CSV table of C-alpha atoms (C1' of nucleotides) in Angstrom, one decimal:
chain,number,residue,atom,x,y,z
D,245,MET,CA,0.4,-8.5,8.4
D,246,LEU,CA,-3.2,-8.5,9.3
D,247,GLU,CA,-2.7,-11.6,11.2
D,248,LEU,CA,0.2,-10.2,13.0
D,249,ALA,CA,-1.9,-7.3,14.1
D,250,ILE,CA,-4.7,-9.4,15.3
D,251,LEU,CA,-2.5,-11.8,17.2
D,252,GLY,CA,-0.8,-8.7,18.9
D,253,LEU,CA,-4.1,-7.3,19.9
D,254,LEU,CA,-5.3,-10.5,21.4
D,255,GLU,CA,-2.0,-10.9,23.4
D,256,ASP,CA,-3.5,-8.5,25.9
D,257,GLN,CA,-7.2,-9.5,26.0
D,258,GLU,CA,-9.8,-11.5,24.2
D,259,LEU,CA,-11.9,-9.5,21.8
D,260,HIS,CA,-14.5,-10.1,19.1
D,261,GLY,CA,-14.2,-9.3,15.4
D,262,TYR,CA,-16.0,-6.0,15.5
D,263,GLU,CA,-14.0,-4.7,18.4
D,264,ILE,CA,-10.7,-5.9,16.8
D,265,ARG,CA,-11.5,-3.7,13.9
D,266,LYS,CA,-12.0,-0.7,16.1
D,267,ARG,CA,-8.7,-1.3,17.9
D,268,LEU,CA,-6.9,-1.7,14.7
D,269,ARG,CA,-8.2,1.6,13.7
D,270,ASP,CA,-8.0,3.6,16.9
D,271,GLU,CA,-5.1,2.1,18.8
D,272,LEU,CA,-2.7,0.9,16.1
D,273,GLY,CA,-3.5,3.5,13.5
D,274,VAL,CA,-2.5,0.9,11.0
D,275,PHE,CA,-5.1,-0.5,8.9
D,276,SER,CA,-7.4,2.4,9.3
D,277,ASN,CA,-10.6,0.7,8.5
D,278,VAL,CA,-9.8,-2.9,7.7
D,279,SER,CA,-12.8,-4.3,6.0
D,280,PHE,CA,-14.7,-7.0,7.4
D,281,GLY,CA,-14.2,-8.9,4.2
D,282,SER,CA,-10.7,-9.3,5.2
D,283,LEU,CA,-10.9,-9.4,8.9
D,284,TYR,CA,-13.4,-12.2,9.4
D,285,PRO,CA,-11.6,-14.6,6.9
D,286,ALA,CA,-8.3,-13.8,8.7
D,287,LEU,CA,-9.9,-14.7,12.1
D,288,SER,CA,-11.3,-18.0,10.5
D,289,ARG,CA,-7.8,-18.9,9.1
D,290,LEU,CA,-6.2,-18.2,12.5
D,291,GLU,CA,-8.8,-20.3,14.3
D,292,ARG,CA,-8.2,-23.2,11.9
D,293,SER,CA,-4.6,-22.9,12.2
D,294,GLY,CA,-5.0,-23.2,15.9
D,295,ALA,CA,-3.8,-19.8,16.8
D,296,LEU,CA,-7.0,-18.7,18.2
D,297,GLU,CA,-10.0,-20.3,19.9
D,298,ALA,CA,-13.5,-18.8,19.7
D,299,VAL,CA,-16.2,-18.8,22.3
D,300,GLU,CA,-19.6,-17.8,21.5
D,301,GLU,CA,-20.3,-15.2,24.2
D,302,THR,CA,-23.2,-16.2,26.3
D,303,ASP,CA,-23.7,-13.6,28.9
D,304,ARG,CA,-21.3,-12.2,31.3
D,305,PRO,CA,-17.7,-11.2,30.5
D,306,ALA,CA,-15.3,-14.1,31.1
D,307,ALA,CA,-18.1,-16.7,30.8
D,308,PRO,CA,-17.0,-20.3,31.0
D,309,PRO,CA,-15.8,-21.7,27.7
D,310,VAL,CA,-19.1,-23.5,27.0
D,311,PRO,CA,-18.0,-26.0,24.4
D,312,MET,CA,-20.1,-26.3,21.3
D,313,THR,CA,-22.8,-28.7,21.9
D,314,GLY,CA,-24.1,-29.0,18.4
D,315,SER,CA,-27.6,-28.4,19.8
D,316,LEU,CA,-28.6,-25.1,18.1
D,317,SER,CA,-31.8,-24.8,20.0
D,318,GLY,CA,-30.0,-25.1,23.3
D,319,GLU,CA,-27.5,-22.4,22.5
D,320,ARG,CA,-30.3,-20.2,21.1
D,321,ALA,CA,-32.1,-20.6,24.5
D,322,ALA,CA,-29.0,-19.8,26.3
D,323,MET,CA,-28.6,-16.7,24.3
D,324,ARG,CA,-32.1,-15.5,24.7
D,325,ALA,CA,-31.9,-16.0,28.4
D,326,ALA,CA,-28.8,-14.0,28.6
D,327,ARG,CA,-30.4,-11.3,26.6
D,328,THR,CA,-33.3,-10.9,28.9
D,329,THR,CA,-31.5,-11.4,32.2
D,330,SER,CA,-28.3,-9.1,32.0
D,331,THR,CA,-26.5,-5.9,31.2
D,332,ARG,CA,-27.4,-5.8,27.6
D,333,GLY,CA,-28.6,-8.5,25.3
D,334,ARG,CA,-26.0,-9.0,22.5
D,335,ARG,CA,-26.2,-11.0,19.4
D,336,GLY,CA,-24.0,-14.1,19.7
D,337,ARG,CA,-20.6,-12.5,19.3
D,338,LYS,CA,-17.7,-14.7,18.7
D,339,VAL,CA,-14.9,-13.7,21.2
D,340,TYR,CA,-11.5,-14.9,20.2
D,341,ARG,CA,-8.7,-15.9,22.7
D,342,ILE,CA,-5.2,-16.4,21.7
D,343,THR,CA,-3.7,-19.8,22.3
D,344,GLU,CA,-0.2,-21.0,23.2
D,345,GLU,CA,0.3,-21.9,19.5
D,346,GLY,CA,-0.9,-18.4,18.6
D,347,ARG,CA,1.7,-16.9,20.9
D,348,ARG,CA,4.3,-18.9,19.4
D,349,GLN,CA,3.2,-17.8,15.8
D,350,PHE,CA,3.1,-14.3,16.9
D,351,THR,CA,6.6,-14.3,18.2
D,352,VAL,CA,7.9,-15.9,14.9
D,353,LEU,CA,5.9,-13.4,12.8
D,354,LEU,CA,7.0,-10.4,14.9
D,355,ASP,CA,10.7,-11.2,14.8
D,356,SER,CA,10.9,-12.3,11.1
D,357,ASP,CA,12.5,-10.0,8.6
D,358,PRO,CA,9.7,-8.9,6.3
D,359,GLY,CA,12.2,-8.5,3.4
D,360,PRO,CA,11.8,-5.2,1.6
D,361,ASP,CA,10.2,-3.5,4.6
D,362,ASP,CA,7.5,-1.1,4.1
D,363,ALA,CA,6.5,1.5,6.6
D,364,ARG,CA,3.3,-0.3,7.6
D,365,SER,CA,4.9,-3.4,8.6
D,366,PHE,CA,7.6,-1.6,10.6
D,367,GLY,CA,5.0,0.6,12.3
D,368,LEU,CA,3.1,-2.5,13.4
D,369,ARG,CA,6.1,-4.3,14.6
D,370,LEU,CA,7.2,-1.2,16.6
D,371,ALA,CA,3.9,-1.0,18.1
D,372,PHE,CA,4.3,-4.5,19.4
D,373,ALA,CA,8.0,-4.0,20.3
D,374,ARG,CA,7.4,-4.7,23.9
D,375,TYR,CA,6.8,-8.3,23.2
D,376,LEU,CA,10.3,-8.6,21.7
D,377,PRO,CA,13.4,-9.5,23.5
D,378,PRO,CA,15.9,-6.6,23.7
D,379,GLN,CA,18.3,-7.7,20.9
D,380,ALA,CA,15.4,-8.4,18.6
D,381,ARG,CA,14.0,-4.9,19.2
D,382,LEU,CA,17.4,-3.4,18.4
D,383,ARG,CA,17.7,-5.4,15.3
D,384,LEU,CA,14.2,-4.2,14.1
D,385,LEU,CA,15.2,-0.6,14.5
D,386,GLU,CA,18.6,-1.0,12.9
D,387,ARG,CA,17.2,-2.9,10.1
D,388,ARG,CA,14.7,-0.2,9.4
D,389,ARG,CA,17.3,2.5,9.7
D,390,ALA,CA,19.5,0.8,7.2
D,391,GLN,CA,16.7,0.5,4.7
D,392,LEU,CA,15.8,4.1,5.0
D,393,ALA,CA,19.4,5.1,4.6
D,394,GLU,CA,19.8,3.1,1.6
D,395,ARG,CA,16.6,4.5,0.1
D,396,LEU,CA,17.7,8.0,0.9
D,397,SER,CA,21.0,7.7,-0.9
D,398,GLU,CA,19.4,6.1,-3.9
D,399,THR,CA,16.8,8.9,-4.1
D,400,ARG,CA,19.7,11.4,-3.8
D,401,ALA,CA,21.6,9.8,-6.6
D,402,ALA,CA,18.5,9.7,-8.8
D,403,ALA,CA,17.6,13.3,-7.9
D,404,ARG,CA,21.1,14.5,-9.0
D,405,ASP,CA,20.6,13.0,-12.4
D,406,ALA,CA,17.1,14.0,-13.0
D,407,GLU,CA,17.1,17.4,-11.2
D,408,SER,CA,17.4,19.5,-14.3
D,409,ARG,CA,14.3,18.2,-15.9
D,410,LEU,CA,12.2,18.3,-12.7
D,411,ASP,CA,9.5,21.0,-12.6
D,412,PRO,CA,8.9,22.9,-9.3
D,413,TYR,CA,6.1,20.5,-8.1
D,414,ALA,CA,8.2,17.4,-8.5
D,415,ARG,CA,11.2,19.0,-7.1
D,416,SER,CA,9.3,20.2,-4.0
D,417,LEU,CA,7.9,16.6,-3.6
D,418,VAL,CA,11.3,15.1,-3.8
D,419,GLU,CA,12.7,17.6,-1.3
D,420,HIS,CA,10.0,17.1,1.1
D,421,THR,CA,10.3,13.4,0.9
D,422,THR,CA,14.0,13.5,1.5
D,423,GLU,CA,13.5,15.8,4.6
D,424,SER,CA,10.9,13.5,6.0
D,425,THR,CA,13.1,10.5,5.5
D,426,GLU,CA,15.9,12.4,7.2
D,427,GLN,CA,13.8,13.1,10.2
D,428,ASP,CA,12.6,9.5,10.3
D,429,ILE,CA,16.2,8.4,10.5
D,430,SER,CA,17.1,10.7,13.3
D,431,TRP,CA,14.0,9.6,15.1
D,432,LEU,CA,15.2,6.0,14.7
D,433,ASP,CA,18.6,7.0,15.9
D,434,ARG,CA,17.2,8.4,19.2
D,435,LEU,CA,15.2,5.2,19.6
D,436,ILE,CA,18.2,3.1,18.9
D,437,GLU,CA,20.4,5.1,21.4
D,438,ALA,CA,17.8,4.7,24.0
D,439,GLU,CA,17.6,1.0,23.4
D,440,ARG,CA,21.3,0.6,23.6
D,441,ALA,CA,21.4,2.4,26.9
D,442,ARG,CA,18.7,0.1,28.2
D,443,VAL,CA,20.8,-3.0,27.2
D,444,PRO,CA,24.3,-2.0,27.8
D,445,ALA,CA,25.3,-5.7,27.7
D,446,ALA,CA,24.7,-5.7,23.9
D,447,PRO,CA,26.6,-8.5,22.4
D,448,ALA,CA,28.2,-6.2,19.8
D,449,SER,CA,26.9,-7.9,16.7
D,450,THR,CA,28.6,-7.4,13.4
D,451,ARG,CA,25.5,-6.2,11.7
D,452,ALA,CA,25.0,-3.4,14.3
D,453,THR,CA,28.4,-1.8,14.0
D,454,GLY,CA,29.0,-2.5,10.3
D,455,PRO,CA,26.7,-0.8,7.8
D,456,ALA,CA,24.7,1.0,10.5
D,457,GLY,CA,27.4,3.5,11.3
D,458,ALA,CA,28.3,4.2,7.7
D,459,GLU,CA,26.2,7.1,6.8
D,460,LEU,CA,23.9,9.4,8.9
D,461,THR,CA,21.7,11.0,6.4
D,462,VAL,CA,19.1,8.5,5.4
D,463,SER,CA,15.3,8.4,6.0
D,464,THR,CA,11.6,7.7,5.5
D,465,VAL,CA,9.7,7.3,8.5
D,466,VAL,CA,6.7,5.5,9.6
D,467,ARG,CA,3.7,6.8,7.7
D,468,GLU,CA,1.7,3.7,7.9
D,469,GLY,CA,-2.1,3.9,8.1
D,470,GLU,CA,-2.0,6.0,5.0
D,471,ILE,CA,-4.5,4.1,3.1
D,472,ARG,CA,-7.6,4.7,5.2
P,47,MET,CA,-2.6,4.4,-10.5
P,48,LEU,CA,0.0,2.6,-12.5
P,49,GLU,CA,-1.8,3.6,-15.7
P,50,LEU,CA,-1.8,7.2,-14.6
P,51,ALA,CA,2.0,7.1,-14.0
P,52,ILE,CA,2.7,5.6,-17.4
P,53,LEU,CA,0.4,8.1,-19.2
P,54,GLY,CA,2.2,11.0,-17.4
P,55,LEU,CA,5.7,9.7,-18.3
P,56,LEU,CA,4.7,9.3,-22.1
P,57,GLU,CA,3.2,12.8,-22.1
P,58,ASP,CA,6.8,14.1,-22.4
P,59,GLN,CA,8.4,11.5,-24.7
P,60,GLU,CA,7.9,8.1,-26.3
P,61,LEU,CA,9.5,5.2,-24.2
P,62,HIS,CA,9.5,1.4,-24.2
P,63,GLY,CA,8.6,-0.7,-21.2
P,64,TYR,CA,12.0,-1.3,-19.7
P,65,GLU,CA,12.8,2.4,-19.8
P,66,ILE,CA,9.4,3.2,-18.3
P,67,ARG,CA,10.1,1.0,-15.3
P,68,LYS,CA,13.4,2.9,-14.8
P,69,ARG,CA,11.8,6.3,-14.9
P,70,LEU,CA,9.0,5.2,-12.5
P,71,ARG,CA,11.7,4.2,-10.1
P,72,ASP,CA,14.3,6.8,-10.5
P,73,GLU,CA,12.1,9.9,-11.6
P,74,LEU,CA,8.9,9.5,-9.8
P,75,GLY,CA,10.1,7.6,-6.8
P,76,VAL,CA,6.8,6.1,-6.7
P,77,PHE,CA,6.4,2.6,-7.6
P,78,SER,CA,10.0,1.8,-6.7
P,79,ASN,CA,10.5,-1.3,-8.8
P,80,VAL,CA,7.2,-1.9,-10.5
P,81,SER,CA,7.3,-5.5,-11.6
P,82,PHE,CA,7.1,-6.4,-15.3
P,83,GLY,CA,4.3,-8.7,-14.4
P,84,SER,CA,2.2,-5.5,-13.8
P,85,LEU,CA,3.9,-3.1,-16.2
P,86,TYR,CA,3.6,-5.0,-19.4
P,87,PRO,CA,-0.1,-6.0,-19.0
P,88,ALA,CA,-0.8,-2.4,-18.0
P,89,LEU,CA,0.8,-1.3,-21.4
P,90,SER,CA,-1.2,-3.8,-23.3
P,91,ARG,CA,-4.4,-2.6,-21.7
P,92,LEU,CA,-3.6,1.0,-22.5
P,93,GLU,CA,-2.8,0.1,-26.1
P,94,ARG,CA,-6.1,-1.9,-26.4
P,95,SER,CA,-8.0,1.1,-25.0
P,96,GLY,CA,-6.4,3.3,-27.6
P,97,ALA,CA,-4.6,5.4,-25.1
P,98,LEU,CA,-1.3,4.3,-26.6
P,99,GLU,CA,0.1,3.2,-29.9
P,100,ALA,CA,3.1,1.0,-30.1
P,101,VAL,CA,5.8,1.0,-32.8
P,102,GLU,CA,8.4,-1.7,-33.1
P,103,GLU,CA,11.6,0.3,-32.9
P,104,THR,CA,13.3,0.1,-36.3
P,105,ASP,CA,16.6,2.0,-36.0
P,106,ARG,CA,17.2,5.6,-35.3
P,107,PRO,CA,15.6,7.6,-32.5
P,108,ALA,CA,12.5,9.5,-33.6
P,109,ALA,CA,12.0,7.2,-36.6
P,110,PRO,CA,9.1,8.1,-38.8
P,111,PRO,CA,5.7,6.8,-37.5
P,112,VAL,CA,5.9,3.6,-39.6
P,113,PRO,CA,2.3,2.6,-39.6
P,114,MET,CA,1.8,-1.1,-38.9
P,115,THR,CA,1.7,-3.0,-42.2
P,116,GLY,CA,0.5,-6.2,-40.9
P,117,SER,CA,3.5,-7.8,-42.8
P,118,LEU,CA,5.5,-9.3,-40.1
P,119,SER,CA,8.3,-10.6,-42.3
P,120,GLY,CA,8.7,-6.9,-43.6
P,121,GLU,CA,9.1,-5.6,-40.2
P,122,ARG,CA,11.4,-8.4,-39.1
P,123,ALA,CA,13.6,-7.5,-42.1
P,124,ALA,CA,13.6,-3.9,-41.2
P,125,MET,CA,14.7,-4.8,-37.7
P,126,ARG,CA,17.5,-7.0,-38.8
P,127,ALA,CA,18.8,-4.4,-41.2
P,128,ALA,CA,18.7,-1.7,-38.5
P,129,ARG,CA,20.6,-4.1,-36.3
P,130,THR,CA,23.5,-4.5,-38.6
P,131,THR,CA,23.6,-0.9,-39.9
P,132,SER,CA,23.5,1.4,-37.0
P,133,THR,CA,24.6,2.6,-33.5
P,134,ARG,CA,23.8,-0.4,-31.6
P,135,GLY,CA,21.7,-3.4,-32.6
P,136,ARG,CA,18.7,-3.7,-30.2
P,137,ARG,CA,16.3,-6.2,-29.8
P,138,GLY,CA,12.8,-5.2,-31.1
P,139,ARG,CA,11.8,-3.0,-28.4
P,140,LYS,CA,8.2,-1.8,-28.4
P,141,VAL,CA,8.1,1.9,-28.1
P,142,TYR,CA,4.9,3.4,-26.9
P,143,ARG,CA,3.6,6.8,-27.9
P,144,ILE,CA,0.6,8.5,-26.2
P,145,THR,CA,-2.4,9.3,-28.4
P,146,GLU,CA,-4.9,12.1,-28.2
P,147,GLU,CA,-7.3,9.6,-26.5
P,148,GLY,CA,-4.6,8.9,-24.1
P,149,ARG,CA,-4.0,12.5,-23.3
P,150,ARG,CA,-7.7,12.8,-22.6
P,151,GLN,CA,-7.7,9.8,-20.3
P,152,PHE,CA,-4.7,11.1,-18.6
P,153,THR,CA,-6.4,14.4,-17.8
P,154,VAL,CA,-9.5,12.7,-16.4
P,155,LEU,CA,-7.3,10.4,-14.2
P,156,LEU,CA,-5.2,13.1,-12.9
P,157,ASP,CA,-8.1,15.4,-12.0
P,158,SER,CA,-10.3,12.8,-10.6
P,159,ASP,CA,-10.8,12.5,-6.8
P,160,PRO,CA,-9.2,9.2,-5.8
P,161,GLY,CA,-11.6,9.0,-2.8
P,162,PRO,CA,-9.9,8.1,0.4
P,163,ASP,CA,-6.6,9.4,-0.9
P,164,ASP,CA,-3.5,7.6,0.0
P,165,ALA,CA,0.0,9.2,0.0
P,166,ARG,CA,1.2,7.5,-3.2
P,167,SER,CA,-1.7,8.7,-5.4
P,168,PHE,CA,-1.2,12.2,-4.0
P,169,GLY,CA,2.5,12.1,-4.7
P,170,LEU,CA,1.9,10.8,-8.2
P,171,ARG,CA,-0.5,13.6,-9.0
P,172,LEU,CA,1.6,16.2,-7.5
P,173,ALA,CA,4.5,15.0,-9.6
P,174,PHE,CA,2.3,15.7,-12.7
P,175,ALA,CA,0.8,18.8,-11.3
P,176,ARG,CA,2.2,20.9,-14.2
P,177,TYR,CA,-0.3,19.3,-16.5
P,178,LEU,CA,-3.3,20.4,-14.4
P,179,PRO,CA,-5.0,23.7,-14.8
P,180,PRO,CA,-4.3,26.1,-11.8
P,181,GLN,CA,-7.6,25.7,-10.1
P,182,ALA,CA,-7.4,21.9,-10.3
P,183,ARG,CA,-3.9,22.0,-8.9
P,184,LEU,CA,-5.2,24.1,-6.0
P,185,ARG,CA,-8.0,21.7,-5.4
P,186,LEU,CA,-5.6,18.8,-5.4
P,187,LEU,CA,-3.5,20.4,-2.7
P,188,GLU,CA,-6.5,21.5,-0.6
P,189,ARG,CA,-8.2,18.1,-0.8
P,190,ARG,CA,-5.0,16.5,0.5
P,191,ARG,CA,-4.7,19.0,3.2
P,192,ALA,CA,-8.2,18.4,4.3
P,193,GLN,CA,-7.6,14.7,4.5
P,194,LEU,CA,-4.5,14.9,6.5
P,195,ALA,CA,-6.1,17.4,8.8
P,196,GLU,CA,-9.0,15.1,9.4
P,197,ARG,CA,-6.7,12.2,10.0
P,198,LEU,CA,-4.6,14.2,12.4
P,199,SER,CA,-7.6,15.2,14.5
P,200,GLU,CA,-8.9,11.5,14.6
P,201,THR,CA,-5.4,10.3,15.5
P,202,ARG,CA,-5.4,12.9,18.4
P,203,ALA,CA,-8.7,12.0,19.7
P,204,ALA,CA,-8.0,8.3,19.6
P,205,ALA,CA,-4.6,8.9,21.3
P,206,ARG,CA,-6.2,10.9,24.1
P,207,ASP,CA,-8.5,7.9,24.8
P,208,ALA,CA,-5.8,5.2,24.5
P,209,GLU,CA,-2.8,7.0,25.8
P,210,SER,CA,-2.8,5.4,29.2
P,211,ARG,CA,-2.4,1.9,27.9
P,212,LEU,CA,0.2,2.8,25.3
P,213,ASP,CA,3.7,1.6,26.1
P,214,PRO,CA,6.6,3.8,25.2
P,215,TYR,CA,7.2,2.3,21.8
P,216,ALA,CA,3.6,2.8,20.7
P,217,ARG,CA,3.6,6.2,22.2
P,218,SER,CA,6.8,7.2,20.4
P,219,LEU,CA,5.3,5.9,17.1
P,220,VAL,CA,2.2,7.9,17.5
P,221,GLU,CA,4.2,11.1,18.4
P,222,HIS,CA,6.4,10.8,15.6
P,223,THR,CA,3.6,10.0,13.1
P,224,THR,CA,1.8,13.0,14.4
P,225,GLU,CA,4.7,15.3,14.0
P,226,SER,CA,5.3,14.1,10.4
P,227,THR,CA,1.7,14.8,9.6
P,228,GLU,CA,1.9,18.2,11.0
P,229,GLN,CA,4.9,19.0,8.8
P,230,ASP,CA,3.2,17.5,5.8
P,231,ILE,CA,0.4,19.9,6.4
P,232,SER,CA,2.6,22.9,6.8
P,233,TRP,CA,4.5,22.0,3.6
P,234,LEU,CA,1.1,21.8,1.9
P,235,ASP,CA,0.3,25.2,3.3
P,236,ARG,CA,3.3,26.6,1.7
P,237,LEU,CA,2.4,25.1,-1.5
P,238,ILE,CA,-1.1,26.3,-1.3
P,239,GLU,CA,0.1,29.8,-0.6
P,240,ALA,CA,2.4,29.8,-3.4
P,241,GLU,CA,-0.2,28.5,-5.7
P,242,ARG,CA,-2.7,31.2,-4.6
P,243,ALA,CA,-0.2,33.9,-5.3
P,244,ARG,CA,0.2,32.5,-8.7
P,245,VAL,CA,-3.5,32.6,-9.4
P,246,PRO,CA,-4.7,35.6,-7.6
P,247,ALA,CA,-7.9,35.6,-9.7
P,248,ALA,CA,-8.9,32.5,-7.7
P,249,PRO,CA,-12.7,32.3,-8.0
P,250,ALA,CA,-13.1,32.0,-4.1
P,251,SER,CA,-14.7,28.6,-4.1
P,252,THR,CA,-16.8,27.5,-1.1
P,253,ARG,CA,-14.6,24.4,-0.6
P,254,ALA,CA,-11.4,26.4,-0.5
P,255,THR,CA,-12.5,28.8,2.3
P,256,GLY,CA,-14.8,26.5,4.3
P,257,PRO,CA,-13.1,23.5,5.9
P,258,ALA,CA,-9.6,24.4,4.8
P,259,GLY,CA,-9.2,27.2,7.1
P,260,ALA,CA,-10.7,25.6,10.0
P,261,GLU,CA,-7.7,24.2,11.8
P,262,LEU,CA,-4.0,24.5,11.2
P,263,THR,CA,-2.4,21.4,12.7
P,264,VAL,CA,-3.1,18.4,10.6
P,265,SER,CA,-0.8,16.3,8.6
P,266,THR,CA,0.7,13.3,6.9
P,267,VAL,CA,2.8,13.9,4.0
P,268,VAL,CA,3.8,12.2,0.9
P,269,ARG,CA,5.7,9.0,1.8
P,270,GLU,CA,4.9,7.2,-1.3
P,271,GLY,CA,7.5,4.8,-2.8
P,272,GLU,CA,7.6,3.0,0.5
P,273,ILE,CA,6.9,-0.4,-0.7
P,274,ARG,CA,10.1,-0.8,-2.8
X,247,DG,C1',-42.1,1.4,13.5
X,248,DT,C1',-38.0,2.7,11.8
X,249,DC,C1',-33.3,4.2,11.8
X,250,DA,C1',-28.4,3.9,13.6
X,251,DT,C1',-25.3,0.9,15.3
X,252,DC,C1',-23.5,-3.6,16.4
X,253,DA,C1',-22.4,-7.9,14.6
X,254,DT,C1',-20.9,-11.7,11.2
X,255,DG,C1',-20.1,-13.3,7.1
X,256,DT,C1',-19.7,-14.4,1.5
X,257,DA,C1',-18.5,-13.3,-3.4
X,258,DA,C1',-16.4,-10.9,-6.7
X,259,DG,C1',-12.8,-8.2,-8.1
X,260,DC,C1',-8.6,-5.0,-8.3
X,261,DC,C1',-4.1,-4.1,-8.3
X,262,DG,C1',-0.3,-5.5,-7.5
X,263,DT,C1',3.4,-9.3,-6.5
X,264,DT,C1',6.8,-13.4,-7.5
X,265,DA,C1',8.2,-16.9,-10.3
X,266,DC,C1',8.7,-18.7,-14.7
X,267,DA,C1',10.1,-18.6,-19.8
X,268,DT,C1',12.5,-16.7,-23.6
X,269,DG,C1',15.8,-14.5,-26.1
X,270,DA,C1',19.2,-10.8,-28.0
X,271,DT,C1',23.4,-7.8,-27.2
X,272,DT,C1',27.6,-6.4,-24.8
X,273,DG,C1',31.8,-6.9,-22.4
X,274,DC,C1',35.2,-9.9,-20.5
L,20,DG,C1',32.2,-19.2,-24.3
L,21,DC,C1',29.9,-17.0,-20.4
L,22,DA,C1',27.8,-13.7,-17.5
L,23,DA,C1',25.5,-9.3,-17.0
L,24,DT,C1',22.2,-6.3,-18.7
L,25,DC,C1',18.5,-5.3,-21.8
L,26,DA,C1',14.0,-6.5,-23.1
L,27,DT,C1',9.3,-8.7,-23.2
L,28,DG,C1',6.1,-11.4,-21.7
L,29,DT,C1',2.8,-15.3,-19.1
L,30,DA,C1',0.7,-17.6,-14.8
L,31,DA,C1',-0.3,-18.2,-10.4
L,32,DC,C1',-1.2,-16.3,-6.4
L,33,DG,C1',-1.7,-12.7,-2.4
L,34,DG,C1',-3.9,-9.5,0.3
L,35,DC,C1',-6.8,-6.4,0.4
L,36,DT,C1',-11.1,-3.9,-1.2
L,37,DT,C1',-16.3,-3.1,-2.3
L,38,DA,C1',-20.6,-4.8,-2.5
L,39,DC,C1',-23.9,-7.8,-1.0
L,40,DA,C1',-26.7,-10.7,2.4
L,41,DT,C1',-28.5,-11.1,7.1
L,42,DG,C1',-30.0,-10.2,11.4
L,43,DA,C1',-30.2,-8.4,16.4
L,44,DT,C1',-30.6,-4.3,19.7
L,45,DG,C1',-31.4,0.4,21.3
L,46,DA,C1',-33.0,4.9,20.8
L,47,DC,C1',-36.3,7.9,19.2
DNA sequence: GTCATCATGTAAGCCGTTACATGATTGC
DNA sequence: GCAATCATGTAACGGCTTACATGATGAC
């Protein structure tokens, strides 16, 4: 999940760790305040797996790759020079760039079914939906809709059973959750409709017409970024 | 969190593990499908800490306390007898009962501030709100409201900055999330109002009148139980 | 000079998960 | 007899958190 988010951010531009954290918080809303304790190890993993390549930033933006020399003193000197000469001396920040392999991994991650989907992973995928081919985009939306619909009907069945012994607080909670889910579903319906209009040549897949049209009143929307 | 949920369920009645799992799923909605891998260890911990006491179920519901004798063979025999004689022979289920110490722990857990509150923990606490004294109930609601309000204004600020580079999908996501949060907040406002009406002798605390009245358009409701 | 912010990282731990192992009871 | 459900547990692992350690730079 975190790796998906990182790769997605780096699709657009190269960034260093600290900045990635900011974007995750402000841009994506998801992962409000990822901790460095999980961010930096994730970056290392991605680098080891060949999805990212890191460049010690020397001076100006878009500096030449500067392959690691192994000569520490040399690199220190370069850094010091950069510091004195230019815009603003920065500590050696590690700027990450996505590789072809990384792009491939991103596509795979983005399009894979996360099983019992939670809101966060859906929110994240939707935020990167522009990188998905139209049919995959539609599949993402429909999958989510189906899950919410199923949840909603289960919740309703359970609520019918337990309603009598529910106190006002629990009841209000259940009702509010149900309403929210319903709104999430109708939001998804709008997105799905818009998406179908954009791709009228939709190869009427069995999945799309089957369970999706069955019932209309399901829900539980995005609500990622809840953890803070 | 799990322990809070378990203690809350057992406030009402004694239950065995398998049944607790069901209730967690159907009644509370939270923890849809807690795994046994976390449920049973949690029960053991609670028992060790003295919050629960376990009785091997012998036969009829509401069997006499049957203090542990230490004589395994004796208990086994009782079980076997029960199996043959009565309603339906069951495997030796371990029925848990909350102790006074457990009730104390429950109260503490329920009323403690879970720091950066996530939706799940709020939902859970609200479901057990009947066990809270009125002022604590009000505090819970106001705390949650304040958190949502803060989140909302942060999201809005971030959205203003980043709006230009947001594609339609991300933008729709942000908008929908914002709306949901607003609705969550107004739901909370209704609950708070109702609560204040019930306790007109509210000792006008500084926390209540200060930040809570500042802005009206914040939100992000319950949405627990998302993980399934 | 010292404080806030930027910047990177490690270590330990929490809280949950899946997968595995076991076995009794009920219904077909 | 066999499968589904009830019932309890252990082991390994996952993904994130907090707390800690370190240090540069810029503003006051």
